Short mmCIF file of C-alpha atoms in Angstrom, two decimals:
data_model
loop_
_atom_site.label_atom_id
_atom_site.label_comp_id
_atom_site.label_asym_id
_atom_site.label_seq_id
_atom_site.Cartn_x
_atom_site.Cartn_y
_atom_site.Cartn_z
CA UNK A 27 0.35 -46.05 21.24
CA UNK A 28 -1.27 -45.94 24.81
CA UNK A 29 -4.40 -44.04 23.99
CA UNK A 30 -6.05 -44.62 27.12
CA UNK A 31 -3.24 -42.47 29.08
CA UNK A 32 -3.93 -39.80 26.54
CA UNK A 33 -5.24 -37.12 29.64
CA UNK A 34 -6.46 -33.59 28.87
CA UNK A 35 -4.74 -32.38 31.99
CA UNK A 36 -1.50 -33.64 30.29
CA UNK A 37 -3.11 -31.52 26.57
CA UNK A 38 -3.81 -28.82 28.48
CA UNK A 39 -0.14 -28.36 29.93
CA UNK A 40 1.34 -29.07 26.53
CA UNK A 41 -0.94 -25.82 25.10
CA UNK A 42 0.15 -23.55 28.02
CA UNK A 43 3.93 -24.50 26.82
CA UNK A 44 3.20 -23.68 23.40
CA UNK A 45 1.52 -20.51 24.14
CA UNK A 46 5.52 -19.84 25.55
CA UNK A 47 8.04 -22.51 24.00
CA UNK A 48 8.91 -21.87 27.61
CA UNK A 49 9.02 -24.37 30.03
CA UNK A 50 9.97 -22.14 32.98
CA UNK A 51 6.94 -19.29 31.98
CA UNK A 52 4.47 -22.22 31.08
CA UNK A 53 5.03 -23.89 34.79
CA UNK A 54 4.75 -20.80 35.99
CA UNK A 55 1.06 -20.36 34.19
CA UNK A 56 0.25 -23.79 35.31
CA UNK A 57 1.38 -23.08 38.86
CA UNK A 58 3.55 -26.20 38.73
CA UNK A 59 7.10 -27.16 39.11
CA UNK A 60 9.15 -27.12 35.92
CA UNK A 61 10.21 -30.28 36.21
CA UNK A 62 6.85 -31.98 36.18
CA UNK A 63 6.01 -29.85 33.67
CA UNK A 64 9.19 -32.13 32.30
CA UNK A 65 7.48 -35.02 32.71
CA UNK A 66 3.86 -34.34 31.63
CA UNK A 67 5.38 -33.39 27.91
CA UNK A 68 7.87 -36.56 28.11
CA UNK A 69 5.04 -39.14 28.83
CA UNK A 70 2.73 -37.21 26.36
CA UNK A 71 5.44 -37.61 23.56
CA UNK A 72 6.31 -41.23 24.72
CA UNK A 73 2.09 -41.83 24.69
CA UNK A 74 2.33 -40.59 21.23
CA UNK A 75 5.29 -42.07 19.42
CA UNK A 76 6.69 -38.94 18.40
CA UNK A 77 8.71 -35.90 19.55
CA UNK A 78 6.63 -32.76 20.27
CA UNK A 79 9.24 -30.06 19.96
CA UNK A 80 13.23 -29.94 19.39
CA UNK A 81 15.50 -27.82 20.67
CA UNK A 82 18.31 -25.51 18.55
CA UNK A 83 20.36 -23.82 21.60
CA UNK A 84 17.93 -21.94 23.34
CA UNK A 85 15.33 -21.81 20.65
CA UNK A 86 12.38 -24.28 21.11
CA UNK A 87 10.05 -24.67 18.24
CA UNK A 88 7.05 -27.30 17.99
CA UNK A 89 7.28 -30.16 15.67
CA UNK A 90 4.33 -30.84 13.52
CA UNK A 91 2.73 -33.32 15.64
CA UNK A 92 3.21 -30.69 18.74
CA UNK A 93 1.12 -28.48 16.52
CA UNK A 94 -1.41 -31.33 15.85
CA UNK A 95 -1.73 -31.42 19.36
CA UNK A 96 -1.70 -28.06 20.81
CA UNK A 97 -4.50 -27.10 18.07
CA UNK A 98 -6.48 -30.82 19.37
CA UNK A 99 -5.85 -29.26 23.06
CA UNK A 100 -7.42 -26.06 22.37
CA UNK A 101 -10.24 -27.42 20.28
CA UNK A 102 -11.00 -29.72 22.63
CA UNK A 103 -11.06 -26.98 25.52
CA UNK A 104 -13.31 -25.49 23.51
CA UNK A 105 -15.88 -27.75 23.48
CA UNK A 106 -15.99 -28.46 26.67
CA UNK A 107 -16.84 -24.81 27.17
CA UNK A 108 -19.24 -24.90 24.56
CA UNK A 109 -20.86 -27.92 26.45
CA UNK A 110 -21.11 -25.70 29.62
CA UNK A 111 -22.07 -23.07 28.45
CA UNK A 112 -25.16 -24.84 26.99
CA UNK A 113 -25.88 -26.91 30.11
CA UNK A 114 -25.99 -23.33 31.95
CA UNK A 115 -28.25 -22.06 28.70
CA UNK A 116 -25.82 -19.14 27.98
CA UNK A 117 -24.34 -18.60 25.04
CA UNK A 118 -20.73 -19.41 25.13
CA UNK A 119 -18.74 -15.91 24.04
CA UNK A 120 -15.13 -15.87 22.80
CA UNK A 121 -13.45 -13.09 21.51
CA UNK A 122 -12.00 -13.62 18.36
CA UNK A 123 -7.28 -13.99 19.21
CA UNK A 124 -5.26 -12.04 16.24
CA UNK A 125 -1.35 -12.68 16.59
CA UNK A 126 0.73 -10.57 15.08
CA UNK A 127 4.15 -8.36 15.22
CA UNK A 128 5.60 -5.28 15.77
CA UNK A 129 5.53 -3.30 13.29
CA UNK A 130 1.91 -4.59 12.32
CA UNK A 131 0.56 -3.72 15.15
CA UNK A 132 2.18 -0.16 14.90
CA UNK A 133 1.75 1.05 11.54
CA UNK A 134 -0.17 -1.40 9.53
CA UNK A 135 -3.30 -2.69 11.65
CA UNK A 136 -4.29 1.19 13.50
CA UNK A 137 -8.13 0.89 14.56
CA UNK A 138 -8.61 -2.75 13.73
CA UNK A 139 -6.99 -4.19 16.96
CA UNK A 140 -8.57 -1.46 19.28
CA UNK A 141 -11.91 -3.32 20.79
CA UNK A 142 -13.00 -6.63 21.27
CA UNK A 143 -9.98 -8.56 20.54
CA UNK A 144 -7.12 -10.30 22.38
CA UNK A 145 -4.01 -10.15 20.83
CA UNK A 146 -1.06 -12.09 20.67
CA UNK A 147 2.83 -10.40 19.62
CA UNK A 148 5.33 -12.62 18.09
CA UNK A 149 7.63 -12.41 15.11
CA UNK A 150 6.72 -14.33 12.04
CA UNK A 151 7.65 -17.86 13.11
CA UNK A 152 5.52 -17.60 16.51
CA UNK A 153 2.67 -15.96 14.17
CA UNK A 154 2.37 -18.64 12.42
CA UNK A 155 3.19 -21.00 15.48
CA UNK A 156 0.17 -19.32 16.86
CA UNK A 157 -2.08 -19.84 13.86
CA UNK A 158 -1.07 -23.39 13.81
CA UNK A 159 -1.34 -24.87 17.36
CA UNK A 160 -5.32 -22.53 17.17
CA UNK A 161 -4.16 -19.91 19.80
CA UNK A 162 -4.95 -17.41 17.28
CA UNK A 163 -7.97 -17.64 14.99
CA UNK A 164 -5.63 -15.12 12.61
CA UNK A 165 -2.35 -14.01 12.16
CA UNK A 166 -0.60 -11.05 9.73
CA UNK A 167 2.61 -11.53 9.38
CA UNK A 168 5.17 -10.44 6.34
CA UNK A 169 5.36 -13.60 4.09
CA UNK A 170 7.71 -13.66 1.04
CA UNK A 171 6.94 -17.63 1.28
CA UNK A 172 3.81 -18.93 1.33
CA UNK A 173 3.26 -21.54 4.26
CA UNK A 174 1.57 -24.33 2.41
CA UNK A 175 -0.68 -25.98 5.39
CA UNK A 176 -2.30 -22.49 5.91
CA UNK A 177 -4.59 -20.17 3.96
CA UNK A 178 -2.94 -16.70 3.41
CA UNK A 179 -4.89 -13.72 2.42
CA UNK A 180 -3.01 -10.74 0.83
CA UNK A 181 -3.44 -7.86 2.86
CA UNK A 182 -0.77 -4.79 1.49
CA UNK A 183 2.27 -4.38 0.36
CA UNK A 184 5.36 -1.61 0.97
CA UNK A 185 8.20 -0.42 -0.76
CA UNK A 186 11.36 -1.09 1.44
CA UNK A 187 12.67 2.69 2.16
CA UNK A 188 15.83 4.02 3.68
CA UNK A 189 15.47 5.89 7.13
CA UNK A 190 17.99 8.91 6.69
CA UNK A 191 18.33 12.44 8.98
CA UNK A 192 16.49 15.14 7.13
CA UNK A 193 19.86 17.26 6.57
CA UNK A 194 21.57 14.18 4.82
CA UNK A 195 22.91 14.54 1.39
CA UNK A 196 20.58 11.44 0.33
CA UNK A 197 17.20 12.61 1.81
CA UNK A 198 17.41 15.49 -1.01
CA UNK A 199 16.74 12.64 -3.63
CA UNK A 200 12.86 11.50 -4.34
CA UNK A 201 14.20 7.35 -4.63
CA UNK A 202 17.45 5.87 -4.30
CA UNK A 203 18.78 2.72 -5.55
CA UNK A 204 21.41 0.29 -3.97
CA UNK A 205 24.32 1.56 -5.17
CA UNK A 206 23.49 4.69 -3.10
CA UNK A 207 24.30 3.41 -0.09
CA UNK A 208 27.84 2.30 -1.06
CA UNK A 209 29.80 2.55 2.00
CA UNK A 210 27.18 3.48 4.28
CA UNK A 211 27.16 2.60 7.67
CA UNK A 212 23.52 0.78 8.89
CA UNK A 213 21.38 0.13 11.80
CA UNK A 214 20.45 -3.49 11.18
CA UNK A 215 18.82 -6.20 12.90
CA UNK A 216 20.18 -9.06 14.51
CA UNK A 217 21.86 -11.56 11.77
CA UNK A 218 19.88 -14.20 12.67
CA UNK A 219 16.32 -11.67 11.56
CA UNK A 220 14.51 -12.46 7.85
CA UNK A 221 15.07 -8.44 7.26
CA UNK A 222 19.34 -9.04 7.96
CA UNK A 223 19.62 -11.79 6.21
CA UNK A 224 17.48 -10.60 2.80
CA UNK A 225 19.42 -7.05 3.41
CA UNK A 226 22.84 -8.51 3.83
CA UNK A 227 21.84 -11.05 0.21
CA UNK A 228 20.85 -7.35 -1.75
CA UNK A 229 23.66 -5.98 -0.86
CA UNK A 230 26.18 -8.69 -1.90
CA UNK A 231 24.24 -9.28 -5.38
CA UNK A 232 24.61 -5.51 -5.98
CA UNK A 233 28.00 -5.35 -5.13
CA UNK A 234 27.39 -2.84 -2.54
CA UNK A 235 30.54 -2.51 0.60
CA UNK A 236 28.62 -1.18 4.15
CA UNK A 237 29.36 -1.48 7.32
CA UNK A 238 26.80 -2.43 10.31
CA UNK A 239 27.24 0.72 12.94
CA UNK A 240 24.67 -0.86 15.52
CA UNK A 241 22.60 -4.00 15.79
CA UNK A 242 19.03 -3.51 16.99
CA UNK A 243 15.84 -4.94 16.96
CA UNK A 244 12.33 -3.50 16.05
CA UNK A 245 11.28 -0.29 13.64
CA UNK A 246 11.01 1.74 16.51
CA UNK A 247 14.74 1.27 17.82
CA UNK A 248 16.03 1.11 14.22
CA UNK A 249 14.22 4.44 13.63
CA UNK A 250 15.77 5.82 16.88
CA UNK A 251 19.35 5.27 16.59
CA UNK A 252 19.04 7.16 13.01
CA UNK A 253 17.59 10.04 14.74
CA UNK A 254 20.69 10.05 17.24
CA UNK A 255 22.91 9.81 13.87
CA UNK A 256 24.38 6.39 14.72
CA UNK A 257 23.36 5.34 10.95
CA UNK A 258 20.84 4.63 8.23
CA UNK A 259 18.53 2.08 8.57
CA UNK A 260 16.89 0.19 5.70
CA UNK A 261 12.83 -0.31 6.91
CA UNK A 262 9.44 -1.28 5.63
CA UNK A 263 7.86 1.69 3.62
CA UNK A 264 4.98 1.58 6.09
CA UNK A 265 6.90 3.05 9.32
CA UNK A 266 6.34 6.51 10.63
CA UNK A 267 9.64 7.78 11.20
CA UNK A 268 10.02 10.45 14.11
CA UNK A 269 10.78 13.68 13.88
CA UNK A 270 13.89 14.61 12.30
CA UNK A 271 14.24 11.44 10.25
CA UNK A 272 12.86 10.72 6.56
CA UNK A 273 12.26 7.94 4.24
CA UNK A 274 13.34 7.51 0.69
CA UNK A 275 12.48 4.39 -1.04
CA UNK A 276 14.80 2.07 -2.61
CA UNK A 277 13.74 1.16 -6.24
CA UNK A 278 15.94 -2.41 -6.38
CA UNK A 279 14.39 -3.68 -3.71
CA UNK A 280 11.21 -5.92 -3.08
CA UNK A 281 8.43 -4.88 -2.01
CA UNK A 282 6.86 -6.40 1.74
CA UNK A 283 3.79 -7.81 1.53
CA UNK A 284 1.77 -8.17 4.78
CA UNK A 285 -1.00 -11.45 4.68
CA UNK A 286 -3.29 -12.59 7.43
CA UNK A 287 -3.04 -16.30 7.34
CA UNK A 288 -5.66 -18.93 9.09
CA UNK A 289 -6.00 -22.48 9.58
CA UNK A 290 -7.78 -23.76 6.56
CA UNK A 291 -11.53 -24.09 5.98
CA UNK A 292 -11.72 -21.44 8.88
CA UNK A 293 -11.98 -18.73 6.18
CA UNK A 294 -16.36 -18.57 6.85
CA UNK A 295 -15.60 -18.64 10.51
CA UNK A 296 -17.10 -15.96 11.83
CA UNK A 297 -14.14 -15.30 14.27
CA UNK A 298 -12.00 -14.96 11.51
CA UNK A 299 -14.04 -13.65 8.99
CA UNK A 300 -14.83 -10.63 11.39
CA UNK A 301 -11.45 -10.04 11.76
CA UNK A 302 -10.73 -10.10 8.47
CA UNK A 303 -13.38 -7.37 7.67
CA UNK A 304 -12.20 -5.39 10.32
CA UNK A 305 -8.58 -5.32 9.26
CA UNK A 306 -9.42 -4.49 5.93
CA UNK A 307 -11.91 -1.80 6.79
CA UNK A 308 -8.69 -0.25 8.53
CA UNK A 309 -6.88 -0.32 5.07
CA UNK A 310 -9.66 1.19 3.39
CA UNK A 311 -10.13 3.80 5.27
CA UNK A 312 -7.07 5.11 6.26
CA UNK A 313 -6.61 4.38 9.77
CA UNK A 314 -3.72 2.96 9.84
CA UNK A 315 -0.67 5.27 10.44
CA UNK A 316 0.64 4.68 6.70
CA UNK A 317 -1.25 3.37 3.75
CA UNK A 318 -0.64 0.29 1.07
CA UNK A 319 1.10 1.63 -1.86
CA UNK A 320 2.39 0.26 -5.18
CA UNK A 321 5.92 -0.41 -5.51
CA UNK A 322 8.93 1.57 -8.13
CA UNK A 323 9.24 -2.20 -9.33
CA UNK A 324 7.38 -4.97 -9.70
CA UNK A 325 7.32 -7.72 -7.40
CA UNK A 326 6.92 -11.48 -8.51
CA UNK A 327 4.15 -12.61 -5.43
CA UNK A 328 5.66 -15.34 -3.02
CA UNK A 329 5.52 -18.86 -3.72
CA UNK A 330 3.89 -21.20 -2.08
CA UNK A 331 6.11 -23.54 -0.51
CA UNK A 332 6.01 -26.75 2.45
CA UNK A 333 8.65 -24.24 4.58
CA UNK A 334 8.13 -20.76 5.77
#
């Protein structure tokens, strides 16, 4: 391993393509030409001994050791503005990054994200991709696996609730189980989505027959296409449906627990730790659109586990 050729222009350019998993935004950022961008990973991985991402079609996803090195990028970038900021005898400031999804943003986190914080949208796996490679100090994400190489805080938890018009025969009835929605036609995500692909299991183990009616992805869209009676939709307990629409939970299902995960031994950072307080102040105190209730059933926790 060529150590000496390890450059921090070539680190830096490896954490503006994580912050994508993009090479043609992350040249773009850099203000270079994609393929040198090319090349600056390539001779970074070859300095290295080891690949730094791998590609799955069009999906790009960092290996461990591009991880390791986005999060040495960063920390290093970090100190040199630390050093700076001291030579200049100012105090270096850095607002505290939360990453996040969705649907946290809209209905679980409310007043929490609102000042002082840059934030960072993603679905689960760039959460945690984010928490990993230290672009975020702190990510929520829903987590029915525990990520073993990170520290996960619970945060909340929802029961999973059927979105149904207001004049349908099922939003007369308090709860509903499975076997209610034999032969109902959905609004589902994508089949490649966590929510499909725990939906679609339910339904088989429960013997249940549907039919998708229209693929979409995010509450919000879900939520909209069962206000234009295109189907029901089977969401996290925590969404505000619009007007028109209701929820009715589903008893046989699990409950969705929400965490804020962080690199570990960052838990007394103050960057996190402030972030932290804030989000939970949020739950406290109502200010989020919906608030943490206990499930119809009981839910065994998630497991910790090396995957997520």
């Amino acid at each position: 391993m060529e150590l000496s050729r390890l450059s921090t222009d070539a680190l830096a350019s490896f954490a503006a393509f994580a912050d994508h998993l993009n090479f043609t935004r992350a040249a773009e950022d850099l203000h270079i030409s994609q393929p040198a961008l090319h090349v600056k990973i390539r001779k970074l991985a070859e300095t290295l001994g080891r690949p730094l991402y791998t590609r799955h079609g069009r999906r790009i996803a960092l290996t461990p050791a591009g991880e390791a090195v986005a999060r040495l990028a960063r920390d290093l970038d970090a100190r040199v503005a630390a050093f700076l900021a001291d030579l200049d005898g100012t105090a270096p400031a850095r607002l505290p990054v939360l990453a996040a999804g969705e649907g946290a943003y809209l209905y679980l986190l409310g007043d929490a994200v609102r000042h002082g914080v840059r934030l960072v949208n993603g679905d689960r796996a760039r959460t945690l991709t984010a928490v990993r490679t230290g672009r975020a100090d702190l990510g929520v994400a829903v987590l029915d696996v525990l990520p073993a190489d990170l520290a996960t805080v619970p945060l909340a938890a929802y029961p999973q609730a059927l979105a149904v018009p207001d004049d349908h025969p099922l939003a007369a009835r308090r709860s509903l189980t499975l076997a209610d929605l034999a032969g109902a036609s959905l609004v589902v995500p994508p089949p490649a989505g966590p929510h499909r692909v725990a939906l679609e299991r339910a339904l088989r183990a429960a013997d249940v027959p549907w039919t998708a009616a229209v693929e979409a992805e995010g509450w919000p869209l879900l939520l909209h296409f069962v206000s234009l009676r295109a189907g029901l939709a089977v969401v996290n307990g925590c969404v505000v449906p619009p007007p028109g629409v209701v929820l009715r939970e589903i008893t046989d299902l699990p409950a969705v627990p929400y965490y804020a995960v962080h690199l570990p031994g960052r838990g007394t950072d103050p960057l996190v730790a402030g972030l932290l307080t804030r989000i939970r102040t949020a739950l406290t105190t109502g200010s989020p659109p919906c608030t943490s209730r206990s499930p119809s059933t009981s839910t065994p926790p998630p497991t910790p586990s090396g995957t997520c």
